[in-house]
């Protein structure tokens, strides 16, 4: 039984995919489990290859490794619980566990947004200021930028969690989603949430618009610089170093912006749930796929590892 009183709910129930029949839920389970396994495997392979191969000990791949670790943590926060609920859709989640889930989900999700911005800045320095690249993007600078991204994620997550869970939820306990997220929880509150909505909007703008703006401006300058390169081969190589990052950026920011920057009046929970599946399952899988399929250096490192050639040769 759900334990609740006039101002407090001790447990929540995810609506998730409970509206689907068990055959559909079983099919979803198989598909999502496969994608989850591929995501974990791909990110572990990327981190391992970058760690072992000295050719990849550069700032770009340092940030890629951090992004892969963050993606893995982000996915682990959401997907195991979702898979369990697909098999048994009427499990509740304790209030405390919901707080923990949304905290880590926001921390790693926001960390990813700022890591992608940092990776865009790294490409900007590499192409537009190559002579000072090793100075600007030294080891200490890279560690500070990565730590700054995580620190921003932690700070923003604390603000959001404090804002959401300071609200009374009364007898509303069914979350119209498959994990604890800000907007579905705000819909359950039995008090005016205007201030909380404003806080959510401000955080969303800072987390999405600011990084997207920096990446957008960086790539305008990058493309302008690339077009000035005399040789066609040089232009092709410069574009190739940015293509993988730009692909991931468009999909990641695109899906997230649709959910968190869309007006509340236009928010359709079923549609939002579908998009959420994309950015919790598909986007973390894209990083290892895009960077391994489109990036020559990573492909070469994989070949060296597969054929068991000495990685330091």
mmCIF file of C-alpha atoms in Angstrom:
data_model
loop_
_atom_site.group_PDB
_atom_site.id
_atom_site.type_symbol
_atom_site.label_atom_id
_atom_site.label_comp_id
_atom_site.label_asym_id
_atom_site.label_seq_id
_atom_site.Cartn_x
_atom_site.Cartn_y
_atom_site.Cartn_z
ATOM 1 C CA UNK A 1 0.000 0.000 0.000
ATOM 2 C CA UNK A 2 1.089 3.563 -0.699
ATOM 3 C CA UNK A 3 1.924 5.496 2.444
ATOM 4 C CA UNK A 4 0.705 9.066 2.152
ATOM 5 C CA UNK A 5 -0.911 11.855 4.110
ATOM 6 C CA UNK A 6 -2.107 15.329 3.272
ATOM 7 C CA UNK A 7 1.283 16.738 2.405
ATOM 8 C CA UNK A 8 3.646 13.867 1.741
ATOM 9 C CA UNK A 9 3.980 10.884 -0.565
ATOM 10 C CA UNK A 10 6.422 8.167 0.521
ATOM 11 C CA UNK A 11 6.422 6.295 -2.795
ATOM 12 C CA UNK A 12 5.841 6.923 -6.477
ATOM 13 C CA UNK A 13 4.608 4.652 -9.236
ATOM 14 C CA UNK A 14 5.929 5.015 -12.802
ATOM 15 C CA UNK A 15 3.274 4.899 -15.507
ATOM 16 C CA UNK A 16 6.085 3.999 -17.916
ATOM 17 C CA UNK A 17 4.959 1.561 -20.602
ATOM 18 C CA UNK A 18 2.135 0.013 -18.558
ATOM 19 C CA UNK A 19 -0.442 0.981 -21.203
ATOM 20 C CA UNK A 20 1.150 -1.534 -23.590
ATOM 21 C CA UNK A 21 0.330 -5.253 -23.559
ATOM 22 C CA UNK A 22 2.868 -7.725 -22.178
ATOM 23 C CA UNK A 23 3.915 -8.794 -25.709
ATOM 24 C CA UNK A 24 4.888 -5.223 -26.578
ATOM 25 C CA UNK A 25 6.613 -4.739 -23.220
ATOM 26 C CA UNK A 26 8.589 -7.943 -23.747
ATOM 27 C CA UNK A 27 9.650 -6.736 -27.210
ATOM 28 C CA UNK A 28 10.660 -3.371 -25.723
ATOM 29 C CA UNK A 29 12.617 -5.199 -23.021
ATOM 30 C CA UNK A 30 14.632 -7.188 -25.578
ATOM 31 C CA UNK A 31 15.332 -4.117 -27.743
ATOM 32 C CA UNK A 32 16.217 -1.843 -24.817
ATOM 33 C CA UNK A 33 18.374 -4.502 -23.140
ATOM 34 C CA UNK A 34 20.296 -4.975 -26.401
ATOM 35 C CA UNK A 35 20.818 -1.222 -26.785
ATOM 36 C CA UNK A 36 21.855 -0.962 -23.123
ATOM 37 C CA UNK A 37 24.411 -3.740 -23.543
ATOM 38 C CA UNK A 38 25.775 -2.137 -26.724
ATOM 39 C CA UNK A 39 26.002 1.248 -24.990
ATOM 40 C CA UNK A 40 27.923 -0.125 -22.018
ATOM 41 C CA UNK A 41 30.197 -2.254 -24.227
ATOM 42 C CA UNK A 42 30.876 0.582 -26.692
ATOM 43 C CA UNK A 43 31.736 3.116 -24.013
ATOM 44 C CA UNK A 44 33.945 0.658 -22.112
ATOM 45 C CA UNK A 45 35.806 -0.154 -25.356
ATOM 46 C CA UNK A 46 36.296 3.553 -26.138
ATOM 47 C CA UNK A 47 37.663 4.305 -22.640
ATOM 48 C CA UNK A 48 39.921 1.225 -22.717
ATOM 49 C CA UNK A 49 41.342 1.976 -26.172
ATOM 50 C CA UNK A 50 42.015 5.616 -25.259
ATOM 51 C CA UNK A 51 43.744 4.524 -22.040
ATOM 52 C CA UNK A 52 45.945 1.917 -23.726
ATOM 53 C CA UNK A 53 46.897 3.589 -27.007
ATOM 54 C CA UNK A 54 49.373 6.453 -26.602
ATOM 55 C CA UNK A 55 48.364 7.843 -30.020
ATOM 56 C CA UNK A 56 45.053 8.845 -28.409
ATOM 57 C CA UNK A 57 46.561 10.604 -25.400
ATOM 58 C CA UNK A 58 45.414 14.019 -26.604
ATOM 59 C CA UNK A 59 42.891 16.517 -25.146
ATOM 60 C CA UNK A 60 40.189 15.555 -27.655
ATOM 61 C CA UNK A 61 40.295 11.895 -26.650
ATOM 62 C CA UNK A 62 40.693 12.731 -22.961
ATOM 63 C CA UNK A 63 37.349 14.546 -23.135
ATOM 64 C CA UNK A 64 35.853 11.718 -25.197
ATOM 65 C CA UNK A 65 36.871 9.220 -22.498
ATOM 66 C CA UNK A 66 35.320 11.433 -19.794
ATOM 67 C CA UNK A 67 32.149 11.753 -21.907
ATOM 68 C CA UNK A 68 31.972 7.962 -22.297
ATOM 69 C CA UNK A 69 32.313 7.465 -18.529
ATOM 70 C CA UNK A 70 29.651 10.114 -17.886
ATOM 71 C CA UNK A 71 27.343 8.532 -20.489
ATOM 72 C CA UNK A 72 27.765 5.150 -18.823
ATOM 73 C CA UNK A 73 26.878 6.552 -15.387
ATOM 74 C CA UNK A 74 23.944 8.468 -16.910
ATOM 75 C CA UNK A 75 22.582 5.320 -18.556
ATOM 76 C CA UNK A 76 23.050 3.147 -15.457
ATOM 77 C CA UNK A 77 20.996 5.671 -13.470
ATOM 78 C CA UNK A 78 17.920 5.180 -15.677
ATOM 79 C CA UNK A 79 17.911 2.002 -17.761
ATOM 80 C CA UNK A 80 18.184 -0.900 -15.233
ATOM 81 C CA UNK A 81 15.118 0.382 -13.392
ATOM 82 C CA UNK A 82 13.256 0.883 -16.683
ATOM 83 C CA UNK A 83 14.057 -2.690 -17.781
ATOM 84 C CA UNK A 84 12.807 -4.036 -14.459
ATOM 85 C CA UNK A 85 9.572 -2.053 -14.756
ATOM 86 C CA UNK A 86 8.967 -3.384 -18.275
ATOM 87 C CA UNK A 87 8.739 -6.906 -16.801
ATOM 88 C CA UNK A 88 6.776 -5.814 -13.741
ATOM 89 C CA UNK A 89 5.154 -2.446 -14.487
ATOM 90 C CA UNK A 90 3.548 -1.894 -11.073
ATOM 91 C CA UNK A 91 6.644 -1.580 -8.876
ATOM 92 C CA UNK A 92 6.814 1.570 -6.785
ATOM 93 C CA UNK A 93 9.938 3.663 -6.208
ATOM 94 C CA UNK A 94 10.622 5.088 -2.762
ATOM 95 C CA UNK A 95 10.640 8.868 -2.391
ATOM 96 C CA UNK A 96 14.312 8.781 -1.359
ATOM 97 C CA UNK A 97 15.252 6.583 -4.347
ATOM 98 C CA UNK A 98 13.453 9.006 -6.675
ATOM 99 C CA UNK A 99 15.530 11.871 -5.230
ATOM 100 C CA UNK A 100 18.740 9.878 -5.788
ATOM 101 C CA UNK A 101 17.773 8.930 -9.353
ATOM 102 C CA UNK A 102 16.895 12.452 -10.468
ATOM 103 C CA UNK A 103 20.025 13.859 -8.779
ATOM 104 C CA UNK A 104 22.437 11.578 -10.641
ATOM 105 C CA UNK A 105 20.435 11.769 -13.873
ATOM 106 C CA UNK A 106 20.658 15.576 -13.842
ATOM 107 C CA UNK A 107 24.294 15.615 -12.702
ATOM 108 C CA UNK A 108 25.554 13.416 -15.533
ATOM 109 C CA UNK A 109 23.119 14.806 -18.113
ATOM 110 C CA UNK A 110 24.230 18.397 -17.443
ATOM 111 C CA UNK A 111 27.860 17.252 -17.268
ATOM 112 C CA UNK A 112 27.438 15.825 -20.789
ATOM 113 C CA UNK A 113 26.073 19.129 -22.098
ATOM 114 C CA UNK A 114 29.077 21.070 -20.835
ATOM 115 C CA UNK A 115 31.569 18.372 -21.884
ATOM 116 C CA UNK A 116 30.275 18.675 -25.456
ATOM 117 C CA UNK A 117 30.770 22.435 -25.203
ATOM 118 C CA UNK A 118 34.341 21.901 -23.946
ATOM 119 C CA UNK A 119 34.994 19.488 -26.823
ATOM 120 C CA UNK A 120 33.784 22.172 -29.236
ATOM 121 C CA UNK A 121 36.183 24.649 -27.658
ATOM 122 C CA UNK A 122 38.981 22.086 -27.994
ATOM 123 C CA UNK A 123 38.292 21.775 -31.745
ATOM 124 C CA UNK A 124 38.193 25.574 -32.033
ATOM 125 C CA UNK A 125 41.643 25.936 -30.437
ATOM 126 C CA UNK A 126 43.094 23.021 -32.459
ATOM 127 C CA UNK A 127 41.989 24.452 -35.820
ATOM 128 C CA UNK A 128 41.994 28.211 -35.239
ATOM 129 C CA UNK A 129 45.027 28.494 -32.967
ATOM 130 C CA UNK A 130 47.129 25.381 -33.655
ATOM 131 C CA UNK A 131 50.491 26.901 -32.678
ATOM 132 C CA UNK A 132 49.316 27.546 -29.113
ATOM 133 C CA UNK A 133 47.135 24.418 -28.838
ATOM 134 C CA UNK A 134 49.504 22.459 -26.581
ATOM 135 C CA UNK A 135 49.809 25.476 -24.262
ATOM 136 C CA UNK A 136 46.103 26.358 -24.059
ATOM 137 C CA UNK A 137 44.914 22.746 -23.827
ATOM 138 C CA UNK A 138 47.596 21.430 -21.483
ATOM 139 C CA UNK A 139 46.965 18.593 -19.041
ATOM 140 C CA UNK A 140 46.103 20.955 -16.186
ATOM 141 C CA UNK A 141 43.658 22.938 -18.327
ATOM 142 C CA UNK A 142 41.926 19.749 -19.499
ATOM 143 C CA UNK A 143 41.491 18.501 -15.927
ATOM 144 C CA UNK A 144 40.103 21.889 -14.853
ATOM 145 C CA UNK A 145 37.639 21.968 -17.757
ATOM 146 C CA UNK A 146 36.448 18.414 -17.061
ATOM 147 C CA UNK A 147 36.130 19.146 -13.330
ATOM 148 C CA UNK A 148 34.277 22.371 -14.118
ATOM 149 C CA UNK A 149 31.742 20.469 -16.235
ATOM 150 C CA UNK A 150 31.103 17.960 -13.443
ATOM 151 C CA UNK A 151 30.967 20.715 -10.818
ATOM 152 C CA UNK A 152 28.394 22.601 -12.894
ATOM 153 C CA UNK A 153 26.352 19.407 -13.214
ATOM 154 C CA UNK A 154 26.436 18.850 -9.445
ATOM 155 C CA UNK A 155 25.493 22.469 -8.703
ATOM 156 C CA UNK A 156 22.603 22.582 -11.175
ATOM 157 C CA UNK A 157 21.343 19.173 -9.992
ATOM 158 C CA UNK A 158 21.274 20.358 -6.368
ATOM 159 C CA UNK A 159 19.263 23.438 -7.384
ATOM 160 C CA UNK A 160 16.743 21.369 -9.365
ATOM 161 C CA UNK A 161 16.368 18.612 -6.765
ATOM 162 C CA UNK A 162 15.894 21.134 -3.952
ATOM 163 C CA UNK A 163 13.319 23.015 -6.020
ATOM 164 C CA UNK A 164 11.284 19.932 -6.970
ATOM 165 C CA UNK A 165 11.329 17.984 -3.707
ATOM 166 C CA UNK A 166 10.492 20.975 -1.524
ATOM 167 C CA UNK A 167 6.986 20.755 -3.023
ATOM 168 C CA UNK A 168 4.085 18.848 -1.431
ATOM 169 C CA UNK A 169 2.753 15.992 -3.603
ATOM 170 C CA UNK A 170 -0.363 15.128 -1.525
ATOM 171 C CA UNK A 171 -2.085 12.031 -2.938
ATOM 172 C CA UNK A 172 -0.655 12.311 -6.461
ATOM 173 C CA UNK A 173 1.899 9.545 -6.825
ATOM 174 C CA UNK A 174 1.698 8.170 -10.402
ATOM 175 C CA UNK A 175 4.581 9.644 -12.428
ATOM 176 C CA UNK A 176 3.592 9.767 -16.149
ATOM 177 C CA UNK A 177 7.091 8.750 -17.207
ATOM 178 C CA UNK A 178 9.539 5.829 -16.913
ATOM 179 C CA UNK A 179 11.938 7.626 -14.557
ATOM 180 C CA UNK A 180 11.970 10.536 -12.125
ATOM 181 C CA UNK A 181 12.249 13.750 -14.117
ATOM 182 C CA UNK A 182 11.576 17.383 -13.302
ATOM 183 C CA UNK A 183 8.551 18.185 -15.458
ATOM 184 C CA UNK A 184 6.488 15.045 -14.657
ATOM 185 C CA UNK A 185 7.132 15.594 -10.933
ATOM 186 C CA UNK A 186 6.108 19.256 -11.123
ATOM 187 C CA UNK A 187 2.792 18.112 -12.628
ATOM 188 C CA UNK A 188 2.126 16.032 -9.494
ATOM 189 C CA UNK A 189 2.601 18.877 -7.019
ATOM 190 C CA UNK A 190 -0.579 20.010 -5.265
ATOM 191 C CA UNK A 191 0.482 23.631 -4.979
ATOM 192 C CA UNK A 192 1.389 26.486 -7.302
ATOM 193 C CA UNK A 193 4.617 25.624 -9.134
ATOM 194 C CA UNK A 194 5.203 28.900 -10.984
ATOM 195 C CA UNK A 195 8.461 29.651 -9.153
ATOM 196 C CA UNK A 196 9.654 26.086 -9.677
ATOM 197 C CA UNK A 197 8.792 26.272 -13.380
ATOM 198 C CA UNK A 198 10.832 29.482 -13.660
ATOM 199 C CA UNK A 199 13.784 27.820 -11.889
ATOM 200 C CA UNK A 200 13.517 24.853 -14.259
ATOM 201 C CA UNK A 201 13.433 27.178 -17.283
ATOM 202 C CA UNK A 202 16.447 29.193 -16.079
ATOM 203 C CA UNK A 203 18.462 26.028 -15.441
ATOM 204 C CA UNK A 204 17.429 24.594 -18.830
ATOM 205 C CA UNK A 205 18.480 27.782 -20.620
ATOM 206 C CA UNK A 206 21.851 27.830 -18.818
ATOM 207 C CA UNK A 207 22.440 24.148 -19.512
ATOM 208 C CA UNK A 208 21.282 24.107 -23.152
ATOM 209 C CA UNK A 209 21.276 27.569 -24.726
ATOM 210 C CA UNK A 210 24.653 28.635 -23.291
ATOM 211 C CA UNK A 211 26.583 25.502 -24.403
ATOM 212 C CA UNK A 212 24.748 25.416 -27.758
ATOM 213 C CA UNK A 213 25.619 29.067 -28.314
ATOM 214 C CA UNK A 214 29.305 28.491 -27.549
ATOM 215 C CA UNK A 215 29.414 25.433 -29.844
ATOM 216 C CA UNK A 216 27.555 27.306 -32.610
ATOM 217 C CA UNK A 217 29.915 30.291 -32.477
ATOM 218 C CA UNK A 218 32.942 27.976 -32.286
ATOM 219 C CA UNK A 219 31.882 26.147 -35.432
ATOM 220 C CA UNK A 220 31.190 29.362 -37.350
ATOM 221 C CA UNK A 221 34.789 30.410 -36.675
ATOM 222 C CA UNK A 222 36.071 26.860 -37.316
ATOM 223 C CA UNK A 223 34.331 26.586 -40.698
ATOM 224 C CA UNK A 224 35.525 30.068 -41.660
ATOM 225 C CA UNK A 225 39.096 29.037 -40.814
ATOM 226 C CA UNK A 226 38.835 25.699 -42.620
ATOM 227 C CA UNK A 227 37.615 27.364 -45.810
ATOM 228 C CA UNK A 228 40.776 29.483 -45.840
ATOM 229 C CA UNK A 229 42.996 26.386 -45.935
ATOM 230 C CA UNK A 230 44.629 26.244 -49.350
ATOM 231 C CA UNK A 231 44.761 22.485 -49.957
ATOM 232 C CA UNK A 232 41.651 20.361 -50.458
ATOM 233 C CA UNK A 233 43.272 17.555 -48.458
ATOM 234 C CA UNK A 234 43.879 19.924 -45.556
ATOM 235 C CA UNK A 235 40.257 21.089 -45.590
ATOM 236 C CA UNK A 236 39.018 17.500 -45.703
ATOM 237 C CA UNK A 237 41.179 16.493 -42.739
ATOM 238 C CA UNK A 238 40.069 19.514 -40.705
ATOM 239 C CA UNK A 239 36.386 18.831 -41.395
ATOM 240 C CA UNK A 240 36.888 15.143 -40.497
ATOM 241 C CA UNK A 241 38.170 16.033 -37.024
ATOM 242 C CA UNK A 242 34.948 17.976 -36.332
ATOM 243 C CA UNK A 243 32.348 15.764 -38.036
ATOM 244 C CA UNK A 244 32.010 13.199 -35.235
ATOM 245 C CA UNK A 245 31.647 15.822 -32.517
ATOM 246 C CA UNK A 246 29.162 17.874 -34.536
ATOM 247 C CA UNK A 247 26.984 14.798 -35.209
ATOM 248 C CA UNK A 248 26.760 13.957 -31.506
ATOM 249 C CA UNK A 249 26.145 17.616 -30.577
ATOM 250 C CA UNK A 250 23.190 18.031 -32.967
ATOM 251 C CA UNK A 251 21.428 14.871 -31.744
ATOM 252 C CA UNK A 252 22.172 15.400 -28.042
ATOM 253 C CA UNK A 253 21.203 19.078 -27.814
ATOM 254 C CA UNK A 254 18.334 18.613 -30.266
ATOM 255 C CA UNK A 255 16.525 15.899 -28.278
ATOM 256 C CA UNK A 256 17.170 17.548 -24.912
ATOM 257 C CA UNK A 257 16.032 20.986 -26.099
ATOM 258 C CA UNK A 258 12.759 19.550 -27.445
ATOM 259 C CA UNK A 259 11.929 18.217 -23.963
ATOM 260 C CA UNK A 260 13.155 20.977 -21.660
ATOM 261 C CA UNK A 261 12.684 24.157 -23.710
ATOM 262 C CA UNK A 262 9.252 23.321 -25.089
ATOM 263 C CA UNK A 263 6.410 25.402 -23.581
ATOM 264 C CA UNK A 264 4.475 23.555 -20.883
ATOM 265 C CA UNK A 265 1.239 23.977 -22.845
ATOM 266 C CA UNK A 266 2.734 22.056 -25.779
ATOM 267 C CA UNK A 267 4.122 19.216 -23.649
ATOM 268 C CA UNK A 268 2.623 15.869 -24.674
ATOM 269 C CA UNK A 269 3.656 13.216 -22.168
ATOM 270 C CA UNK A 270 3.534 10.321 -24.642
ATOM 271 C CA UNK A 271 5.651 12.227 -27.149
ATOM 272 C CA UNK A 272 8.058 13.359 -24.414
ATOM 273 C CA UNK A 273 8.446 9.752 -23.283
ATOM 274 C CA UNK A 274 9.419 8.669 -26.795
ATOM 275 C CA UNK A 275 11.999 11.454 -27.091
ATOM 276 C CA UNK A 276 13.293 10.556 -23.622
ATOM 277 C CA UNK A 277 13.961 7.010 -24.820
ATOM 278 C CA UNK A 278 16.067 8.542 -27.591
ATOM 279 C CA UNK A 279 18.306 10.622 -25.333
ATOM 280 C CA UNK A 280 18.593 8.047 -22.522
ATOM 281 C CA UNK A 281 19.285 5.048 -24.773
ATOM 282 C CA UNK A 282 20.184 6.107 -28.310
ATOM 283 C CA UNK A 283 22.362 9.186 -27.667
ATOM 284 C CA UNK A 284 24.782 7.445 -25.240
ATOM 285 C CA UNK A 285 25.143 4.669 -27.839
ATOM 286 C CA UNK A 286 25.920 7.192 -30.584
ATOM 287 C CA UNK A 287 29.151 8.411 -28.968
ATOM 288 C CA UNK A 288 31.118 5.146 -29.342
ATOM 289 C CA UNK A 289 29.449 4.364 -32.682
ATOM 290 C CA UNK A 290 30.065 7.766 -34.270
ATOM 291 C CA UNK A 291 33.593 8.133 -32.937
ATOM 292 C CA UNK A 292 34.572 4.579 -33.914
ATOM 293 C CA UNK A 293 32.969 4.581 -37.373
ATOM 294 C CA UNK A 294 33.840 8.127 -38.459
ATOM 295 C CA UNK A 295 37.175 8.623 -36.734
ATOM 296 C CA UNK A 296 40.272 7.222 -38.423
ATOM 297 C CA UNK A 297 42.491 7.431 -35.323
ATOM 298 C CA UNK A 298 40.034 5.435 -33.201
ATOM 299 C CA UNK A 299 39.568 2.874 -35.993
ATOM 300 C CA UNK A 300 43.341 2.487 -36.289
ATOM 301 C CA UNK A 301 43.626 2.034 -32.516
ATOM 302 C CA UNK A 302 40.891 -0.617 -32.606
ATOM 303 C CA UNK A 303 42.698 -2.459 -35.397
ATOM 304 C CA UNK A 304 45.923 -2.417 -33.416
ATOM 305 C CA UNK A 305 44.103 -3.819 -30.403
ATOM 306 C CA UNK A 306 42.226 -6.493 -32.376
ATOM 307 C CA UNK A 307 45.331 -7.697 -34.183
ATOM 308 C CA UNK A 308 47.210 -7.565 -30.887
ATOM 309 C CA UNK A 309 49.954 -5.360 -32.204
ATOM 310 C CA UNK A 310 51.908 -3.510 -29.523
ATOM 311 C CA UNK A 311 49.922 -0.394 -28.765
ATOM 312 C CA UNK A 312 53.009 1.629 -28.042
ATOM 313 C CA UNK A 313 54.736 0.849 -31.321
#
